[in-house]
Coordinates of N, CA, C and O and ligand atoms in Angstrom, one line a residue:
M147 N 5.3 15.9 -8.3 CA 5.0 14.5 -8.5 C 6.3 13.7 -8.6 O 7.2 14.1 -9.2
L148 N 6.3 12.5 -8.0 CA 7.4 11.6 -8.1 C 6.9 10.4 -8.9 O 5.7 10.0 -8.8
Q149 N 7.8 9.8 -9.6 CA 7.4 8.5 -10.3 C 8.4 7.4 -10.0 O 9.6 7.7 -9.9
V150 N 7.9 6.2 -9.7 CA 8.7 5.1 -9.3 C 8.3 3.9 -10.2 O 7.1 3.7 -10.3
R151 N 9.3 3.2 -10.8 CA 8.9 2.1 -11.6 C 9.2 0.8 -10.7 O 10.3 0.6 -10.2
V152 N 8.2 0.0 -10.6 CA 8.3 -1.2 -9.8 C 8.2 -2.4 -10.8 O 7.2 -2.6 -11.5
P153 N 9.3 -3.2 -10.9 CA 9.4 -4.3 -11.9 C 8.5 -5.5 -11.6 O 8.3 -5.8 -10.4
D154 N 8.1 -6.1 -12.7 CA 7.5 -7.5 -12.6 C 6.3 -7.6 -11.8 O 6.0 -8.7 -11.2
V155 N 5.5 -6.6 -11.6 CA 4.3 -6.7 -10.8 C 3.2 -7.6 -11.5 O 2.3 -8.1 -10.8
A156 N 3.3 -7.7 -12.8 CA 2.3 -8.5 -13.6 C 2.3 -10.0 -13.1 O 1.3 -10.7 -13.2
K157 N 3.5 -10.4 -12.5 CA 3.6 -11.8 -12.1 C 3.1 -12.1 -10.7 O 3.1 -13.2 -10.2
L158 N 2.8 -11.0 -10.0 CA 2.3 -11.2 -8.6 C 1.0 -12.1 -8.6 O 0.1 -11.9 -9.5
R159 N 0.9 -13.0 -7.7 CA -0.3 -13.7 -7.5 C -1.3 -13.0 -6.6 O -0.8 -12.1 -5.8
S160 N -2.5 -13.3 -6.6 CA -3.5 -12.6 -5.8 C -3.1 -12.7 -4.3 O -2.8 -13.8 -3.8
G161 N -3.1 -11.6 -3.7 CA -2.7 -11.5 -2.3 C -1.2 -11.2 -2.1 O -0.8 -10.8 -1.0
Q162 N -0.4 -11.3 -3.1 CA 1.0 -11.0 -3.0 C 1.2 -9.5 -3.2 O 0.5 -8.8 -3.9
A163 N 2.3 -9.0 -2.6 CA 2.7 -7.6 -2.7 C 4.1 -7.5 -3.0 O 4.9 -8.4 -2.7
R164 N 4.5 -6.4 -3.6 CA 5.9 -6.0 -3.8 C 6.1 -4.6 -3.3 O 5.4 -3.7 -3.6
K165 N 7.1 -4.5 -2.4 CA 7.4 -3.2 -1.8 C 8.4 -2.4 -2.7 O 9.1 -2.9 -3.5
F166 N 8.3 -1.1 -2.6 CA 9.2 -0.2 -3.3 C 9.6 1.0 -2.4 O 8.8 1.3 -1.5
A167 N 10.8 1.5 -2.7 CA 11.2 2.7 -1.9 C 11.1 4.0 -2.7 O 11.1 4.0 -3.9
F168 N 10.8 5.0 -2.0 CA 10.8 6.3 -2.6 C 11.2 7.4 -1.5 O 11.3 7.0 -0.3
E169 N 11.6 8.6 -1.9 CA 12.0 9.6 -1.0 C 11.0 10.8 -1.2 O 10.7 11.2 -2.3
R170 N 10.6 11.3 -0.1 CA 9.7 12.5 -0.1 C 10.0 13.4 1.0 O 10.2 12.9 2.2
D171 N 10.2 14.7 0.7 CA 10.6 15.7 1.7 C 11.8 15.2 2.5 O 11.9 15.4 3.7
G172 N 12.8 14.6 1.8 CA 14.0 14.2 2.4 C 13.9 12.9 3.3 O 14.9 12.5 3.9
E173 N 12.7 12.3 3.3 CA 12.5 11.2 4.2 C 12.4 9.9 3.3 O 11.8 9.9 2.3
A174 N 13.1 8.9 3.8 CA 13.0 7.6 3.1 C 11.7 6.9 3.4 O 11.3 6.8 4.6
C175 N 11.0 6.6 2.3 CA 9.6 6.0 2.5 C 9.5 4.7 1.8 O 10.4 4.4 1.0
E176 N 8.4 4.0 2.0 CA 8.2 2.8 1.4 C 6.7 2.6 1.0 O 5.8 3.1 1.7
G177 N 6.5 2.1 -0.2 CA 5.2 1.8 -0.6 C 5.1 0.3 -1.0 O 6.1 -0.4 -0.9
F178 N 3.9 -0.1 -1.4 CA 3.7 -1.5 -1.9 C 2.7 -1.6 -3.0 O 1.7 -0.8 -3.0
V179 N 2.9 -2.5 -3.9 CA 1.9 -2.8 -4.9 C 1.3 -4.2 -4.5 O 2.0 -5.1 -4.2
L180 N 0.0 -4.2 -4.5 CA -0.8 -5.4 -4.1 C -1.6 -5.9 -5.2 O -2.3 -5.1 -5.9
R181 N -1.5 -7.2 -5.5 CA -2.5 -7.8 -6.4 C -3.6 -8.4 -5.6 O -3.4 -9.1 -4.7
R182 N -4.8 -8.1 -6.1 CA -6.0 -8.7 -5.5 C -6.9 -9.1 -6.7 O -7.4 -8.3 -7.4
G183 N -7.0 -10.4 -7.0 CA -7.6 -10.9 -8.2 C -7.0 -10.3 -9.4 O -5.7 -10.3 -9.5
P184 N -7.7 -9.7 -10.3 CA -7.1 -9.1 -11.5 C -6.6 -7.7 -11.3 O -5.9 -7.2 -12.2
D185 N -6.8 -7.2 -10.2 CA -6.5 -5.7 -10.0 C -5.2 -5.5 -9.2 O -4.8 -6.4 -8.4
L186 N -4.5 -4.4 -9.5 CA -3.3 -4.0 -8.8 C -3.6 -2.7 -8.1 O -4.1 -1.8 -8.8
F187 N -3.1 -2.6 -6.9 CA -3.3 -1.3 -6.2 C -1.9 -0.9 -5.6 O -1.1 -1.8 -5.3
A188 N -1.7 0.4 -5.4 CA -0.4 0.8 -4.8 C -0.8 1.8 -3.6 O -1.6 2.7 -3.7
Y189 N -0.1 1.5 -2.5 CA -0.3 2.3 -1.3 C 1.0 2.7 -0.6 O 2.0 2.0 -0.8
N190 N 1.0 3.7 0.2 CA 2.1 4.0 1.1 C 2.0 3.0 2.2 O 1.0 2.7 2.8
N191 N 3.2 2.4 2.5 CA 3.3 1.5 3.6 C 3.4 2.2 4.9 O 4.4 2.2 5.6
R192 N 2.3 2.9 5.3 CA 2.3 3.7 6.5 C 0.8 3.7 7.1 O -0.1 4.1 6.4
C193 N 0.7 3.2 8.2 CA -0.6 3.1 8.9 C -1.0 4.4 9.3 O -0.3 5.2 10.0
P194 N -2.3 4.8 9.1 CA -2.8 6.1 9.6 C -2.9 6.2 11.1 O -3.1 7.3 11.6
H195 N -2.8 5.1 11.8 CA -3.0 5.1 13.2 C -1.7 5.7 13.9 O -1.7 6.8 14.4
W196 N -0.6 5.0 13.8 CA 0.6 5.4 14.4 C 1.7 5.8 13.4 O 2.8 6.0 13.8
R197 N 1.3 5.8 12.1 CA 2.3 6.2 11.1 C 3.5 5.3 11.1 O 4.7 5.7 10.9
V198 N 3.3 4.0 11.3 CA 4.3 3.0 11.2 C 4.1 2.1 10.0 O 3.0 2.1 9.5
D199 N 5.1 1.3 9.6 CA 4.9 0.4 8.5 C 3.8 -0.6 8.9 O 3.7 -1.2 10.0
L200 N 2.9 -0.9 7.9 CA 1.8 -1.8 8.1 C 2.3 -3.2 8.4 O 1.7 -3.9 9.2
D201 N 3.4 -3.6 7.7 CA 3.8 -5.0 7.7 C 4.9 -5.3 8.7 O 5.3 -6.5 8.8
M202 N 5.4 -4.3 9.4 CA 6.5 -4.5 10.3 C 7.6 -5.2 9.7 O 8.3 -6.1 10.3
G203 N 7.8 -4.9 8.4 CA 9.0 -5.5 7.7 C 8.8 -6.9 7.1 O 9.7 -7.4 6.5
E204 N 7.6 -7.5 7.3 CA 7.4 -8.9 6.9 C 7.0 -9.0 5.5 O 7.0 -10.2 5.0
G205 N 6.5 -8.0 4.9 CA 6.1 -8.1 3.5 C 4.7 -8.7 3.3 O 4.3 -8.9 2.1
R206 N 3.9 -8.9 4.4 CA 2.6 -9.4 4.3 C 1.6 -8.2 4.6 O 1.6 -7.6 5.6
F207 N 0.7 -8.0 3.6 CA -0.3 -6.9 3.7 C -1.7 -7.3 3.6 O -2.6 -6.5 4.0
Y208 N -2.0 -8.5 3.1 CA -3.4 -8.8 2.7 C -3.8 -10.2 3.3 O -3.0 -11.1 3.3
S209 N -5.0 -10.2 3.8 CA -5.6 -11.5 4.3 C -6.8 -11.8 3.4 O -7.8 -11.0 3.3
A210 N -6.7 -13.0 2.8 CA -7.8 -13.4 2.0 C -9.0 -13.8 2.8 O -10.2 -13.7 2.4
L211 N -8.8 -14.2 4.1 CA -9.8 -14.5 5.0 C -10.8 -13.3 5.2 O -12.0 -13.5 5.2
T212 N -10.3 -12.2 5.4 CA -11.1 -11.0 5.6 C -11.2 -10.1 4.4 O -12.0 -9.2 4.4
D213 N -10.5 -10.5 3.3 CA -10.4 -9.7 2.1 C -10.1 -8.2 2.5 O -10.7 -7.3 2.0
R214 N -9.1 -8.1 3.3 CA -8.6 -6.7 3.8 C -7.1 -6.7 3.8 O -6.4 -7.6 4.1
I215 N -6.6 -5.5 3.5 CA -5.2 -5.1 3.9 C -5.2 -4.9 5.4 O -6.2 -4.4 5.9
F216 N -4.2 -5.4 6.0 CA -4.2 -5.3 7.5 C -2.9 -4.7 8.0 O -1.9 -4.7 7.4
C217 N -3.0 -4.1 9.2 CA -1.9 -3.5 9.9 C -1.4 -4.5 10.9 O -2.2 -5.0 11.8
S218 N -0.2 -4.9 10.9 CA 0.4 -5.9 11.9 C 0.5 -5.4 13.3 O 0.6 -6.2 14.2
S219 N 0.4 -4.0 13.5 CA 0.6 -3.5 14.8 C -0.6 -3.7 15.7 O -0.5 -4.3 16.8
H220 N -1.7 -3.1 15.3 CA -2.9 -3.2 16.1 C -4.1 -3.7 15.3 O -5.3 -3.5 15.8
G221 N -3.9 -4.3 14.2 CA -5.0 -5.0 13.5 C -6.0 -4.2 12.7 O -7.0 -4.7 12.4
A222 N -5.7 -2.9 12.4 CA -6.6 -2.2 11.5 C -6.8 -2.9 10.2 O -5.8 -3.5 9.7
L223 N -8.0 -2.8 9.6 CA -8.3 -3.4 8.4 C -8.7 -2.4 7.3 O -9.4 -1.4 7.7
F224 N -8.2 -2.5 6.1 CA -8.4 -1.6 5.1 C -9.0 -2.2 3.8 O -8.5 -3.3 3.4
V225 N -10.0 -1.6 3.2 CA -10.6 -2.1 2.0 C -9.5 -2.1 0.8 O -9.0 -1.0 0.6
P226 N -9.2 -3.2 0.2 CA -8.1 -3.2 -0.8 C -8.3 -2.2 -1.9 O -7.3 -1.7 -2.4
S227 N -9.5 -2.0 -2.4 CA -9.7 -1.2 -3.6 C -9.6 0.3 -3.3 O -9.4 1.1 -4.2
T228 N -9.7 0.7 -2.0 CA -9.8 2.2 -1.7 C -8.8 2.6 -0.6 O -8.4 3.7 -0.5
G229 N -8.4 1.6 0.2 CA -7.6 1.9 1.4 C -8.3 2.4 2.6 O -7.8 2.8 3.6
Y230 N -9.7 2.4 2.5 CA -10.5 2.9 3.6 C -10.4 1.9 4.8 O -10.6 0.7 4.6
C231 N -10.3 2.5 6.0 CA -10.2 1.6 7.2 C -11.6 1.4 7.7 O -12.3 2.4 8.1
D232 N -12.1 0.2 7.7 CA -13.4 -0.1 8.2 C -13.4 -0.9 9.5 O -14.5 -1.3 9.9
A233 N -12.3 -1.1 10.1 CA -12.2 -1.7 11.4 C -10.9 -1.5 12.0 O -9.9 -1.4 11.3
G234 N -10.9 -1.3 13.3 CA -9.6 -1.1 14.0 C -9.5 0.3 14.6 O -10.5 1.1 14.5
P235 N -8.4 0.7 15.2 CA -8.3 1.9 15.9 C -8.3 3.2 15.0 O -8.5 4.3 15.6
C236 N -8.1 3.1 13.7 CA -8.2 4.3 12.9 C -9.4 4.2 11.9 O -9.3 4.7 10.8
V237 N -10.5 3.6 12.3 CA -11.6 3.4 11.5 C -12.1 4.8 10.9 O -12.1 5.8 11.7
G238 N -12.4 4.8 9.7 CA -12.8 6.0 9.0 C -11.7 6.8 8.3 O -11.9 7.7 7.5
D239 N -10.5 6.4 8.7 CA -9.3 7.0 8.1 C -8.9 6.2 6.8 O -9.6 5.2 6.5
Q240 N -7.9 6.5 6.1 CA -7.5 5.7 5.0 C -6.0 5.7 4.7 O -5.3 6.7 5.1
L241 N -5.6 4.7 4.0 CA -4.2 4.6 3.5 C -4.0 5.6 2.4 O -5.0 6.0 1.7
E242 N -2.8 6.1 2.2 CA -2.5 6.9 1.1 C -2.4 6.1 -0.2 O -1.4 5.3 -0.3
R243 N -3.3 6.3 -1.1 CA -3.3 5.5 -2.3 C -2.5 6.2 -3.4 O -2.6 7.4 -3.5
F244 N -1.7 5.5 -4.2 CA -1.0 6.0 -5.3 C -1.6 5.6 -6.6 O -2.1 4.5 -6.7
E245 N -1.4 6.4 -7.6 CA -1.8 6.1 -8.9 C -0.9 5.0 -9.5 O 0.3 5.1 -9.3
L246 N -1.4 4.1 -10.2 CA -0.6 3.0 -10.7 C -1.0 2.8 -12.2 O -2.1 2.6 -12.6
E247 N 0.1 2.7 -13.0 CA -0.1 2.4 -14.5 C 0.7 1.2 -14.8 O 1.9 1.2 -14.5
L248 N 0.1 0.2 -15.5 CA 0.9 -0.9 -15.9 C 1.5 -0.7 -17.2 O 0.9 -0.3 -18.2
V249 N 2.9 -0.8 -17.2 CA 3.6 -0.6 -18.5 C 4.4 -1.9 -18.7 O 5.4 -2.2 -18.0
G250 N 3.9 -2.7 -19.7 CA 4.5 -4.0 -19.8 C 4.2 -4.8 -18.6 O 3.1 -4.8 -18.1
D251 N 5.2 -5.4 -18.0 CA 5.1 -6.2 -16.7 C 5.3 -5.3 -15.5 O 5.2 -5.8 -14.4
D252 N 5.7 -4.1 -15.7 CA 6.0 -3.2 -14.6 C 4.9 -2.2 -14.2 O 4.0 -2.0 -15.0
A253 N 5.0 -1.7 -13.0 CA 4.0 -0.7 -12.6 C 4.8 0.6 -12.5 O 5.9 0.7 -12.0
V254 N 4.2 1.7 -13.0 CA 4.7 3.0 -12.8 C 3.8 3.7 -11.8 O 2.6 3.8 -12.0
I255 N 4.4 4.1 -10.7 CA 3.6 4.6 -9.5 C 3.8 6.1 -9.5 O 5.0 6.6 -9.6
T256 N 2.8 6.8 -9.4 CA 2.8 8.3 -9.3 C 2.5 8.7 -7.9 O 1.4 8.3 -7.3
I257 N 3.4 9.5 -7.3 CA 3.3 9.8 -5.9 C 3.3 11.3 -5.8 O 4.1 12.0 -6.3
S258 N 2.3 11.9 -5.0 CA 2.3 13.3 -4.9 C 3.5 13.8 -4.0 O 4.0 13.0 -3.2
A259 N 3.9 15.0 -4.2 CA 5.1 15.5 -3.6 C 4.9 15.7 -2.1 O 5.8 15.8 -1.3
T260 N 3.6 15.8 -1.7 CA 3.4 16.0 -0.2 C 2.5 14.8 0.2 O 1.7 14.2 -0.5
A261 N 2.6 14.4 1.5 CA 1.9 13.3 2.0 C 0.4 13.5 2.0 O -0.1 14.7 2.0
G262 N -0.3 12.4 1.9 CA -1.8 12.5 1.7 C -2.5 12.7 3.0 O -3.7 12.5 3.1
W263 N -1.8 13.1 4.1 CA -2.5 13.4 5.3 C -1.8 14.6 6.0 O -0.7 14.9 5.6
S264 N -2.4 15.2 6.9 CA -1.8 16.4 7.6 C -1.1 16.0 8.8 O -1.3 14.9 9.3
Ligands
FES1223 S1 -0.3 1.3 13.9 FE1 -1.6 0.3 12.5 S2 -3.3 -0.2 13.7 FE2 -2.0 0.8 15.1

């Protein structure tokens, strides 16, 4: 298990996200914390379709219009609370979700040592 502390997530407004870096299996990876209403969620910034960054570096992950996390590459949509893809080319697949604990204003993210997909 890896743990990453992401500062100041308590101040995120609904729909905003904060990215964080981590390393797994010698590979530089990126995740993000998303606020949606009162809830905070943490995911790997990796689309299950082509295994590329969801946001293409732009830092935008969520559309209030659809109430979905979206992939900027081919438009896959993911349910914010679970990461389940319910529309797009990887429908039925899901984002790798991380455990998140709020400690003060920060989030402590727990990441498994191996990726959540084969
Ligand atoms: S890479 Fe995300 S939908 Fe294709």
